[in-house]
Coordinates of C-alpha atoms in Angstrom, one line a residue:
M1 CA 8.3 -22.0 -29.8
S2 CA 8.0 -18.4 -28.4
L3 CA 10.2 -15.7 -29.5
S4 CA 11.2 -15.3 -25.9
S5 CA 12.4 -19.2 -25.9
A6 CA 14.1 -19.0 -29.4
P7 CA 18.0 -19.0 -29.2
Q8 CA 19.7 -15.4 -29.5
H9 CA 22.7 -14.1 -30.8
P10 CA 24.7 -12.9 -28.1
I11 CA 26.1 -9.8 -29.7
K12 CA 22.4 -8.9 -31.0
T13 CA 21.1 -9.3 -27.9
M14 CA 24.0 -7.0 -26.2
Q15 CA 23.1 -4.5 -28.8
R16 CA 19.6 -4.6 -28.2
W17 CA 20.0 -3.9 -24.2
C18 CA 22.6 -1.4 -25.1
A19 CA 19.9 0.3 -27.3
A20 CA 17.2 -0.1 -24.3
V21 CA 19.4 1.5 -21.7
A22 CA 20.4 4.4 -24.2
A23 CA 16.3 5.0 -24.9
A24 CA 16.1 4.9 -21.1
L25 CA 18.7 7.4 -20.6
L26 CA 17.1 9.6 -23.0
I27 CA 13.7 9.6 -21.7
S28 CA 15.2 10.1 -18.1
A29 CA 17.1 13.0 -19.3
C30 CA 14.0 15.0 -20.0
A31 CA 11.7 13.4 -17.3
Q32 CA 11.1 16.2 -14.4
L33 CA 8.4 15.9 -11.5
P34 CA 5.4 17.9 -12.3
K35 CA 5.1 21.6 -11.1
N36 CA 2.3 23.3 -9.3
V37 CA 0.8 19.9 -8.1
E38 CA -2.6 20.2 -6.2
R39 CA -2.5 18.2 -3.2
P40 CA -5.8 19.0 -1.1
V41 CA -5.0 18.6 2.6
S42 CA -7.0 15.8 4.5
T43 CA -6.5 14.5 8.1
A44 CA -7.4 11.4 9.9
L45 CA -11.2 11.1 11.1
V46 CA -11.8 13.6 14.0
S47 CA -14.0 11.6 16.3
A48 CA -14.1 7.9 15.6
G49 CA -16.5 7.3 18.6
D50 CA -19.7 6.5 16.8
T51 CA -17.7 3.7 14.6
A52 CA -18.0 0.0 15.1
L53 CA -14.4 -0.2 15.8
A54 CA -14.2 2.4 18.3
I55 CA -17.5 1.0 20.2
L56 CA -15.6 -2.4 20.1
V57 CA -12.4 -0.7 21.4
Q58 CA -14.2 1.0 24.4
R59 CA -16.1 -2.4 25.1
R60 CA -13.2 -4.3 25.2
H61 CA -11.1 -1.8 27.6
D62 CA -14.2 -1.7 30.0
A63 CA -14.5 -5.5 29.8
A64 CA -10.9 -5.8 30.9
S65 CA -11.1 -3.2 33.6
A66 CA -8.1 -1.7 32.0
R67 CA -5.9 1.0 33.9
F68 CA -4.7 2.1 30.0
D69 CA -6.9 3.6 27.5
S70 CA -4.6 1.8 24.7
G71 CA -4.3 -1.6 23.8
F72 CA -2.2 -4.0 21.8
V73 CA -1.9 -7.6 20.4
L74 CA 1.4 -8.8 19.1
L75 CA 1.3 -10.1 15.9
D76 CA 4.2 -12.6 15.4
G77 CA 2.9 -15.0 12.6
P78 CA 1.8 -14.4 8.8
Q79 CA -1.8 -15.6 9.5
A80 CA -2.1 -13.1 12.2
A81 CA -0.6 -10.3 10.4
Y82 CA -2.8 -10.8 7.1
G83 CA -5.8 -11.6 9.3
S84 CA -5.5 -8.4 11.2
R85 CA -5.1 -6.4 8.3
L86 CA -8.7 -8.5 6.6
A87 CA -10.2 -7.5 9.6
L88 CA -9.6 -3.8 9.7
V89 CA -10.2 -3.6 6.0
E90 CA -13.9 -5.5 6.0
S91 CA -14.8 -3.4 9.6
A92 CA -13.8 0.1 8.4
Q93 CA -16.9 2.4 8.1
K94 CA -15.4 5.7 7.6
T95 CA -11.7 6.0 6.5
L96 CA -8.6 3.4 5.9
D97 CA -5.1 5.1 5.7
L98 CA -2.2 3.2 4.4
Q99 CA 1.5 4.2 4.5
Y100 CA 4.0 1.6 3.3
Y101 CA 7.7 1.6 1.8
A102 CA 6.4 -1.3 -0.8
I103 CA 3.0 -2.7 -1.8
H104 CA 3.7 -5.8 -4.2
A105 CA 1.4 -6.6 -7.1
D106 CA 1.0 -10.5 -6.1
A107 CA -1.5 -12.7 -4.7
S108 CA -1.4 -11.6 -0.9
T109 CA -1.6 -7.9 -1.8
G110 CA -4.3 -8.7 -4.5
R111 CA -6.9 -9.9 -1.9
L112 CA -6.0 -7.1 0.6
L113 CA -6.6 -4.2 -1.9
S114 CA -9.6 -5.9 -3.4
G115 CA -11.1 -5.7 0.1
V116 CA -9.7 -2.0 0.4
R117 CA -11.7 -1.1 -3.2
D118 CA -14.8 -3.0 -1.8
A119 CA -14.5 -0.9 1.2
A120 CA -14.4 2.5 -1.0
A121 CA -17.1 1.0 -3.0
R122 CA -19.4 1.2 0.5
G123 CA -18.1 4.8 1.3
V124 CA -15.0 4.5 3.4
R125 CA -12.6 7.6 2.5
V126 CA -9.2 5.4 1.6
R127 CA -5.8 7.0 1.4
I128 CA -2.6 5.0 0.5
L129 CA 0.8 6.6 0.5
I130 CA 3.8 4.5 -0.8
D131 CA 7.4 5.2 -1.5
D132 CA 8.1 5.3 -5.0
F133 CA 11.4 3.1 -5.1
H134 CA 9.6 0.0 -6.0
S135 CA 6.7 1.1 -8.1
T136 CA 8.0 -0.4 -11.1
G137 CA 7.3 -3.1 -13.7
R138 CA 4.5 -5.3 -12.5
D139 CA 4.5 -3.8 -9.1
A140 CA 3.3 -0.4 -10.8
L141 CA -0.2 -1.5 -11.3
V142 CA -1.2 -1.2 -7.7
L143 CA -1.1 2.6 -8.9
R144 CA -4.7 1.6 -10.7
L145 CA -6.2 2.2 -7.3
A146 CA -5.6 5.8 -7.6
F147 CA -8.3 6.1 -10.2
E148 CA -11.1 4.4 -8.3
K149 CA -13.6 6.3 -6.7
N150 CA -13.2 7.1 -3.1
I151 CA -9.5 6.4 -3.3
E152 CA -6.6 8.8 -3.1
M153 CA -3.2 7.5 -3.5
R154 CA -0.1 9.4 -3.4
M155 CA 3.7 8.5 -3.6
F156 CA 6.6 9.9 -1.5
N157 CA 9.4 11.2 -2.8
P158 CA 9.1 9.9 -6.5
L159 CA 11.3 9.8 -9.6
A160 CA 10.1 11.4 -12.7
G161 CA 10.2 9.3 -15.9
D162 CA 8.7 5.7 -17.3
R163 CA 8.2 3.1 -14.3
S164 CA 7.6 0.0 -17.0
S165 CA 10.9 -1.7 -15.3
A166 CA 13.6 -1.6 -13.0
L167 CA 15.9 -0.7 -16.1
S168 CA 13.9 2.5 -16.6
R169 CA 14.2 3.0 -12.8
M170 CA 17.8 2.9 -13.0
A171 CA 17.9 5.4 -15.5
N172 CA 15.7 7.9 -13.9
S173 CA 17.9 7.6 -11.2
L174 CA 20.9 9.1 -12.7
G175 CA 21.9 12.3 -11.2
E176 CA 19.7 11.9 -8.4
A177 CA 21.6 9.4 -6.5
S178 CA 21.4 11.1 -2.9
R179 CA 17.7 11.6 -3.2
V180 CA 17.3 8.2 -4.3
Q181 CA 19.0 6.8 -1.2
Q182 CA 16.5 8.3 0.9
R183 CA 13.2 6.5 1.7
M184 CA 10.3 6.7 3.3
H185 CA 10.3 3.4 5.1
N186 CA 7.1 3.7 7.2
K187 CA 4.6 0.9 7.6
L188 CA 1.0 1.7 8.9
F189 CA -2.3 0.4 8.4
I190 CA -5.4 2.2 10.3
A191 CA -9.2 1.7 10.2
D192 CA -11.4 4.7 11.5
N193 CA -8.7 6.2 13.6
A194 CA -9.5 3.5 16.0
M195 CA -7.4 0.7 15.4
G196 CA -4.2 0.2 13.5
V197 CA -1.1 -2.0 12.4
A198 CA 2.4 -1.0 13.0
G199 CA 5.8 -2.7 12.6
G200 CA 8.0 -4.2 9.8
R201 CA 5.8 -5.8 7.4
N202 CA 5.7 -4.3 3.9
L203 CA 2.3 -5.6 1.4
G204 CA 3.0 -8.5 -0.4
D205 CA 3.4 -12.6 -0.4
A206 CA 6.8 -13.0 1.1
Y207 CA 5.5 -10.9 4.2
F208 CA 2.6 -13.1 4.6
G209 CA 4.2 -16.7 4.0
N210 CA 2.8 -17.0 0.6
S211 CA 6.2 -16.6 -1.7
T212 CA 7.3 -20.0 -3.3
V213 CA 10.9 -18.9 -2.9
G214 CA 11.7 -17.0 0.4
N215 CA 9.7 -15.6 3.2
F216 CA 10.4 -13.0 5.8
V217 CA 10.1 -13.8 9.6
D218 CA 8.5 -10.3 10.8
L219 CA 6.2 -8.7 13.6
D220 CA 3.6 -6.5 13.9
V221 CA 1.6 -4.7 16.7
L222 CA -2.0 -4.4 16.4
A223 CA -3.0 -1.2 18.3
A224 CA -6.4 0.2 19.6
G225 CA -7.4 3.3 21.3
P226 CA -5.9 6.8 21.7
I227 CA -2.6 5.7 20.7
V228 CA -4.0 5.3 17.0
R229 CA -4.9 8.8 17.0
D230 CA -0.9 9.4 17.2
L231 CA 0.1 7.3 14.5
S232 CA -2.7 8.9 12.3
R233 CA -0.8 12.1 12.9
S234 CA 2.3 11.0 11.6
F235 CA 0.5 9.8 8.5
D236 CA -1.4 13.2 8.1
T237 CA 2.1 15.0 8.3
Y238 CA 3.7 12.5 5.4
W239 CA 0.2 12.9 3.5
N240 CA 0.3 16.6 3.4
N241 CA 3.7 17.4 2.6
E242 CA 5.0 18.5 -0.4
R243 CA 7.3 15.5 -1.1
S244 CA 3.9 13.4 -1.8
Y245 CA 3.0 13.4 -4.8
P246 CA -0.8 12.6 -6.1
V247 CA 0.0 9.3 -8.9
E248 CA -2.5 10.8 -11.3
S249 CA 0.1 13.8 -11.6
L250 CA 2.9 11.1 -12.0
V251 CA 1.2 8.5 -14.4
S252 CA -1.5 7.7 -16.6
Q253 CA -4.3 5.1 -16.9
V254 CA -3.1 4.9 -20.4
E255 CA 0.6 4.0 -18.8
L256 CA -0.7 1.6 -16.6
A257 CA -2.9 -0.3 -19.0
Q258 CA 0.6 -0.7 -21.4
I259 CA 2.5 -1.8 -18.2
R260 CA -0.3 -4.4 -17.4
E261 CA -0.3 -5.5 -21.1
R262 CA 3.7 -6.3 -20.9
S263 CA 3.3 -8.0 -17.6
R264 CA 0.7 -10.3 -19.4
D265 CA 2.9 -10.9 -22.5
A266 CA 5.8 -11.9 -20.0
D267 CA 3.8 -14.1 -17.9
A268 CA 2.5 -15.8 -21.1
D269 CA 6.4 -16.2 -22.1
A270 CA 7.2 -17.7 -19.1
A271 CA 4.5 -20.1 -19.1
S272 CA 5.5 -21.3 -22.3
Q273 CA 9.1 -21.8 -21.4
K274 CA 8.1 -23.4 -18.4
R275 CA 5.7 -26.0 -20.3
S276 CA 8.5 -26.5 -22.9
S277 CA 11.0 -27.1 -20.3
D278 CA 8.5 -29.7 -18.3
E279 CA 8.0 -31.4 -21.4
A280 CA 11.8 -31.6 -22.3
N281 CA 12.4 -33.0 -18.8
A282 CA 9.6 -35.4 -19.1
T283 CA 10.4 -37.0 -22.4
A284 CA 14.4 -36.9 -21.3
A285 CA 13.3 -39.0 -17.9
A286 CA 11.0 -41.3 -20.4
R287 CA 14.1 -42.2 -22.5
E288 CA 16.2 -42.8 -19.4
G289 CA 13.4 -45.5 -18.5
A290 CA 13.2 -43.4 -15.0
G291 CA 9.4 -43.2 -15.2
A292 CA 10.2 -39.8 -13.7
T293 CA 7.5 -36.9 -14.3
A294 CA 8.1 -33.1 -15.1
S295 CA 9.1 -30.9 -12.3
T296 CA 6.0 -28.6 -11.6
S297 CA 7.3 -26.9 -8.3
P298 CA 6.4 -23.2 -8.2
A299 CA 9.8 -22.7 -6.7
T300 CA 11.2 -22.8 -10.0
R301 CA 9.1 -19.0 -11.0
T302 CA 11.0 -16.3 -11.5
D303 CA 8.8 -13.4 -12.1
D304 CA 5.5 -14.9 -14.0
G305 CA 2.8 -13.7 -11.9
P306 CA 1.2 -15.2 -8.7
T307 CA 0.4 -19.3 -8.7
P308 CA -2.7 -20.6 -8.6
E309 CA -1.7 -22.1 -5.4
Q310 CA -0.4 -18.2 -3.9
R311 CA -4.3 -16.9 -5.2
S312 CA -5.8 -20.1 -3.4
H313 CA -3.5 -19.4 0.2
A314 CA -4.5 -15.9 0.2
W315 CA -8.2 -16.5 -0.5
D316 CA -8.0 -19.1 2.1
E317 CA -6.9 -16.5 4.7
K318 CA -9.6 -15.4 7.1
P319 CA -9.7 -11.9 9.2
I320 CA -8.8 -12.7 13.0
D321 CA -12.0 -12.0 15.5
L322 CA -11.0 -8.6 16.7
A323 CA -13.7 -9.1 19.6
T324 CA -11.9 -11.9 20.7
A325 CA -8.1 -10.8 20.1
A326 CA -6.0 -10.7 23.5
F327 CA -5.3 -7.2 23.8
A328 CA -2.7 -6.0 26.4
W329 CA -3.6 -2.5 27.9
A330 CA -0.5 -0.3 28.5
P331 CA 1.1 3.0 28.1
A332 CA 2.6 3.6 24.9
V333 CA 4.4 6.2 22.8
V334 CA 4.8 7.0 18.8
L335 CA 8.3 8.0 17.6
A336 CA 8.4 9.0 13.9
D337 CA 10.6 10.8 11.8
Q338 CA 9.6 13.8 10.4
P339 CA 9.2 13.7 6.4
G340 CA 11.6 16.3 6.2
K341 CA 14.5 13.8 7.1
I342 CA 13.8 13.8 3.1
P343 CA 15.0 17.0 2.3
P344 CA 12.4 18.5 -0.7
D345 CA 13.8 18.6 -4.1
K346 CA 16.4 21.5 -4.7
S347 CA 14.4 23.0 -7.2
S348 CA 11.6 23.6 -4.7
P349 CA 10.8 26.8 -3.5
N350 CA 10.2 25.7 0.1
A351 CA 13.8 23.7 0.1
G352 CA 15.2 25.6 2.7
D353 CA 18.4 24.6 4.2
G354 CA 17.9 20.5 4.2
R355 CA 18.0 20.2 7.9
A356 CA 16.0 17.4 9.2
P357 CA 13.6 18.7 11.9
A358 CA 13.5 17.2 15.1
L359 CA 11.8 14.0 16.2
V360 CA 8.1 13.9 16.2
I361 CA 7.2 12.3 19.6
S362 CA 3.3 11.7 21.2
Q363 CA 1.9 9.9 24.2
Q364 CA -1.5 8.6 25.2
N365 CA -1.1 7.4 28.4
G366 CA -4.3 8.0 30.2
T367 CA -5.1 9.9 32.8
Q368 CA -3.9 8.2 35.8
N369 CA -0.8 9.1 37.4
L370 CA 0.8 5.2 37.7
P371 CA 4.4 4.5 37.9
A372 CA 4.2 2.9 34.3
N373 CA 3.1 6.1 33.2
R374 CA 6.0 7.9 35.1
A375 CA 8.7 5.6 33.5
L376 CA 7.4 5.7 30.1
D377 CA 7.0 9.7 30.3
A378 CA 10.8 9.7 31.4
A379 CA 11.6 7.4 28.3
A380 CA 9.7 9.6 25.8
D381 CA 11.5 12.7 27.6
L382 CA 14.6 11.1 26.8
A383 CA 14.1 10.1 23.2
A384 CA 12.4 13.6 22.5
G385 CA 15.7 15.2 22.2
S386 CA 17.1 13.2 19.7
D387 CA 17.0 13.9 15.7
T388 CA 15.6 10.7 14.7
V389 CA 13.8 7.7 15.8
V390 CA 17.1 5.6 15.6
E391 CA 19.0 8.2 17.7
G392 CA 16.0 8.3 20.1
L393 CA 16.5 4.3 20.5
L394 CA 20.1 4.9 21.2
Q395 CA 19.1 7.1 24.0
L396 CA 16.7 4.5 25.6
I397 CA 19.4 2.0 25.3
G398 CA 21.7 4.2 27.4
Q399 CA 19.1 3.9 30.2
S400 CA 19.2 0.1 30.2
R401 CA 20.2 -1.4 33.3
R402 CA 19.9 -5.2 33.2
D403 CA 19.5 -6.7 29.4
L404 CA 18.8 -5.7 26.1
L405 CA 17.6 -8.0 23.3
I406 CA 17.3 -6.4 19.6
I407 CA 16.4 -7.6 16.3
S408 CA 17.7 -6.0 13.4
P409 CA 17.7 -7.7 10.1
Y410 CA 20.3 -5.6 8.8
F411 CA 22.5 -4.5 11.6
V412 CA 25.5 -2.1 10.5
P413 CA 26.5 -0.1 13.6
G414 CA 28.1 3.4 13.3
D415 CA 30.1 4.8 15.8
D416 CA 27.4 6.3 18.2
M417 CA 25.5 2.9 17.7
K418 CA 28.8 1.0 19.0
Q419 CA 29.7 3.4 21.8
A420 CA 25.9 3.1 23.1
F421 CA 26.7 -1.0 23.2
A422 CA 30.1 -0.4 25.0
A423 CA 28.4 1.9 27.5
A424 CA 25.8 -0.6 28.1
R425 CA 28.3 -3.5 28.5
A426 CA 30.2 -1.2 30.8
R427 CA 27.2 -0.9 33.2
G428 CA 26.9 -4.7 33.2
V429 CA 24.1 -5.2 30.7
R430 CA 23.8 -8.2 28.9
V431 CA 23.4 -7.5 25.2
R432 CA 21.9 -10.1 22.4
V433 CA 21.3 -9.2 19.0
L434 CA 19.7 -11.4 16.2
T435 CA 20.4 -10.6 12.6
N436 CA 20.6 -12.1 9.4
S437 CA 23.2 -14.4 8.5
L438 CA 24.5 -14.1 5.0
A439 CA 22.5 -17.0 3.6
S440 CA 19.4 -15.6 5.1
N441 CA 19.9 -11.9 3.9
D442 CA 17.7 -10.9 1.2
A443 CA 20.4 -8.3 0.4
P444 CA 23.5 -10.2 0.8
V445 CA 25.9 -6.9 0.3
A446 CA 24.0 -5.6 3.3
H447 CA 26.1 -8.2 5.2
V448 CA 29.4 -6.9 4.5
G449 CA 28.9 -3.5 6.6
Y450 CA 27.7 -5.9 9.7
A451 CA 30.5 -8.2 9.1
R452 CA 33.0 -5.7 9.1
H453 CA 31.8 -4.6 12.8
R454 CA 31.4 -8.2 13.9
E455 CA 34.6 -9.1 15.8
E456 CA 34.7 -5.6 17.1
M457 CA 31.1 -6.2 18.8
L458 CA 32.0 -9.6 20.0
T459 CA 35.0 -8.0 21.9
M460 CA 33.0 -5.4 23.7
G461 CA 30.9 -8.8 24.8
V462 CA 27.7 -8.2 22.5
E463 CA 26.4 -11.6 22.2
L464 CA 25.5 -12.0 18.4
Y465 CA 23.2 -14.8 16.6
E466 CA 22.5 -15.0 12.8
L467 CA 19.2 -16.6 11.6
R468 CA 19.6 -19.9 10.2
S469 CA 18.0 -20.4 6.6
G470 CA 18.5 -22.1 3.3
Q471 CA 21.9 -22.3 1.0
A472 CA 22.9 -19.3 -0.5
D473 CA 25.1 -18.7 -3.4
F474 CA 26.6 -16.6 -6.2
G475 CA 23.2 -16.3 -7.6
S476 CA 21.6 -14.9 -4.4
A477 CA 23.7 -12.0 -4.4
L478 CA 22.8 -11.1 -7.5
G479 CA 18.9 -11.1 -6.7
A480 CA 17.7 -14.1 -7.4
S481 CA 14.3 -14.0 -5.2
G482 CA 15.8 -15.4 -2.2
A483 CA 15.8 -19.0 -3.7
S484 CA 17.7 -21.5 -2.5
V485 CA 19.9 -24.1 -4.8
T486 CA 17.4 -26.9 -3.4
G487 CA 14.5 -24.8 -4.6
E488 CA 13.1 -24.3 -1.3
S489 CA 11.5 -21.4 0.5
K490 CA 13.8 -19.9 2.9
A491 CA 13.5 -17.9 5.8
M492 CA 14.9 -14.0 6.1
L493 CA 14.6 -12.2 9.0
H494 CA 12.7 -8.9 8.8
S495 CA 11.7 -7.9 12.3
K496 CA 12.5 -4.7 14.1
V497 CA 12.2 -5.1 17.7
L498 CA 13.9 -4.0 21.0
V499 CA 13.2 -5.2 24.4
L500 CA 14.7 -3.5 27.4
D501 CA 15.2 -4.8 30.5
G502 CA 11.9 -6.9 30.3
R503 CA 9.6 -3.8 30.5
L504 CA 9.9 -1.9 27.5
L505 CA 8.8 -3.4 24.1
V506 CA 10.1 -1.0 20.8
V507 CA 8.4 -2.4 17.7
G508 CA 8.9 -0.5 14.4
S509 CA 10.0 -0.1 10.7
M510 CA 13.7 0.7 11.8
N511 CA 16.9 -1.2 11.7
L512 CA 19.7 -0.3 13.5
D513 CA 21.9 0.6 10.8
L514 CA 22.9 3.8 9.2
R515 CA 20.4 4.1 6.5
S516 CA 17.5 4.0 9.0
Q517 CA 19.6 6.4 11.4
L518 CA 20.6 8.9 8.5
Q519 CA 18.5 8.6 5.4
N520 CA 15.2 6.7 5.5
T521 CA 12.1 8.1 7.3
E522 CA 10.6 5.4 10.3
V523 CA 8.0 4.9 12.5
A524 CA 7.9 3.0 16.0
L525 CA 5.7 2.2 18.9
L526 CA 7.4 2.3 22.3
I527 CA 5.0 0.1 24.6
R528 CA 5.7 -0.3 28.8
S529 CA 4.1 -3.6 29.2
N530 CA 5.8 -6.3 31.4
E531 CA 3.2 -8.8 29.6
L532 CA 4.1 -7.7 26.1
S533 CA 8.0 -7.6 26.9
R534 CA 7.7 -11.3 28.5
I535 CA 6.0 -12.6 25.3
A536 CA 8.1 -11.0 23.0
T537 CA 11.1 -12.2 25.0
G538 CA 10.2 -15.7 25.2
Q539 CA 9.9 -15.6 21.1
I540 CA 13.0 -14.2 20.7
E541 CA 15.0 -16.6 23.1
A542 CA 13.2 -19.8 21.4
A543 CA 14.6 -18.1 18.1
L544 CA 18.2 -17.6 19.4
N545 CA 18.4 -21.2 20.7
E546 CA 16.6 -23.2 17.9
G547 CA 16.9 -20.9 14.8
A548 CA 20.0 -19.3 14.8
W549 CA 23.8 -19.8 14.7
H550 CA 25.6 -18.4 17.7
V551 CA 28.4 -16.5 16.8
E552 CA 31.6 -16.7 19.1
L553 CA 35.3 -15.4 18.9
A554 CA 37.6 -18.2 19.9
D555 CA 41.5 -17.6 19.7
G556 CA 41.1 -14.6 17.4
K557 CA 38.9 -16.4 14.9
L558 CA 35.1 -16.6 14.3
I559 CA 33.2 -19.6 15.0
W560 CA 29.5 -20.3 14.5
R561 CA 27.7 -22.5 16.9
A562 CA 25.1 -24.6 15.3
P563 CA 21.4 -23.8 16.8
K564 CA 20.3 -26.4 19.3
G565 CA 18.8 -29.8 17.9
S566 CA 19.5 -29.0 14.5
G567 CA 22.1 -31.5 14.1
L568 CA 24.3 -29.3 12.2
Q569 CA 28.1 -29.1 13.0
D570 CA 29.8 -25.8 14.1
T571 CA 31.6 -23.8 11.5
T572 CA 34.3 -21.3 11.0
T573 CA 32.8 -20.0 7.6
E574 CA 30.0 -18.1 6.8
P575 CA 27.1 -20.9 7.4
D576 CA 25.0 -22.6 4.4
T577 CA 26.9 -20.1 1.7
S578 CA 29.1 -21.3 -1.3
A579 CA 32.7 -20.1 -1.6
S580 CA 31.5 -18.1 -5.0
L581 CA 29.2 -15.7 -2.7
R582 CA 31.9 -15.4 -0.2
L583 CA 34.3 -14.4 -2.8
L584 CA 32.3 -12.0 -4.4
L585 CA 31.1 -10.2 -1.1
K586 CA 35.1 -10.2 -0.1
L587 CA 36.0 -8.6 -3.4
F588 CA 33.3 -6.2 -3.9
G589 CA 31.9 -5.7 -0.3
P590 CA 34.9 -3.0 0.5
L591 CA 33.6 -0.9 -2.1
A592 CA 30.4 -0.2 -0.3
P593 CA 30.4 2.3 2.6
D594 CA 28.3 1.6 5.7
K595 CA 25.8 4.4 5.0
L596 CA 24.8 3.2 1.5
L597 CA 24.1 -0.5 2.9

């Protein structure tokens, strides 16, 4: 029996835990971000014209006799999303730029980053910029790339100190609660400044259909042509910002080796406990004469590393064929928050007054003065007067005349959002919103912020739909990997999409909540395309009808209408959830303000 599986005295266990917390607090109290850090300025590839990707884009454009210079492909499934990134990694000849809120050290990301390492080995310049919040424990292992040749890696808005565990991160954040709440939420994957992917996905198993406990339903866009230069300009703004710290200034190779060793030990202990549990189950079953065998379902895994099945699945995925991808050529605009939305450390000599600068907005619509160009230009000019991406979208909502479809996994409307929806309804606009149900939400406490505005939204005529998923109980509120009580993988909504009047499609990293509006930085693509809007609308409406609960207000009470063809019954309580979870959120939910959810 391993030490970790031996019985532990509860008082001694608590003493050790308290000692660990005290040690972490002591360390964090002394930890400070490094001063006078060197950040060599670098920018995206100036001209991608002689790269294979740029040549391919031009050929595809000419073959389509396209009126517009930039092309787009909706990546609505995990295979397409994963395969597009693999294709970019394998096709890159000069540069790869990756910007993400979270990069998890798991099987899917391992395959991708192995390709990134190979690209660097053949001479591709690689820049990776990640937010610091999730770079602890096993996930800190992705930082090893910073020490590879031709790879630079920086962390945005980092915390100082030990990053060996979530506990140490909690300790490091004491005294900096305000700054910790502000995160870089952008997601970009750009190759040779010629093609790139933007959307809602982070990098990890759960974003590519490879998690054993819960997978995100997401949407990305593969972009090609001049619009990619605008995505790269946004990347460069963050990369060269004073809030971006080279990984080498924050963590050493020795520290990463220690984290790796601890992860291996944890994996070995977890595997030993799993074997012991399976053997005990098999023995008990044999004694009962049931003839049953031990359960080896990977869904019971907690944090003991990728399973062989997950690794196999990741390696079985293939890059998509960029030469045959169905591009829609259309005018588009990039909306991106300035990195200054997150103020620099107060001790910085360049801290200034802490005000966020105006929204960055850029356009690549071609040279022809077409009606679609003029329409997008008008929308762009309207959004340009806003301070943030979300506020720009609220300005666009104000221009809707017929139909508004929204997907926002975390939907916590502030006063100005509610005003925008009320004004749209007053104009006769049909407004439909798809968000997570309590059962499908990977952060159930965030559901509280939505739920407290639900009746008001329904009263003003907004149609609400909540994604149907597996069962959720008390444990899921405490972060139990999104696992259902049946051990099956559940679906969790993560797409961020807006379709306006069937002609303007917005895909990005933003949620319609106060966190995205006021604290996190975001990036989005606005595409003026009837074709892409029609495709997205069809996918969303199928999800509304077949995969979501329709929430209604009848006689002053909420009722959840079951999805068509599901065989489920309508219900008057949060569907697929336990009474314990509902009670927990009812008791503690009111303590969490909307802006922190």
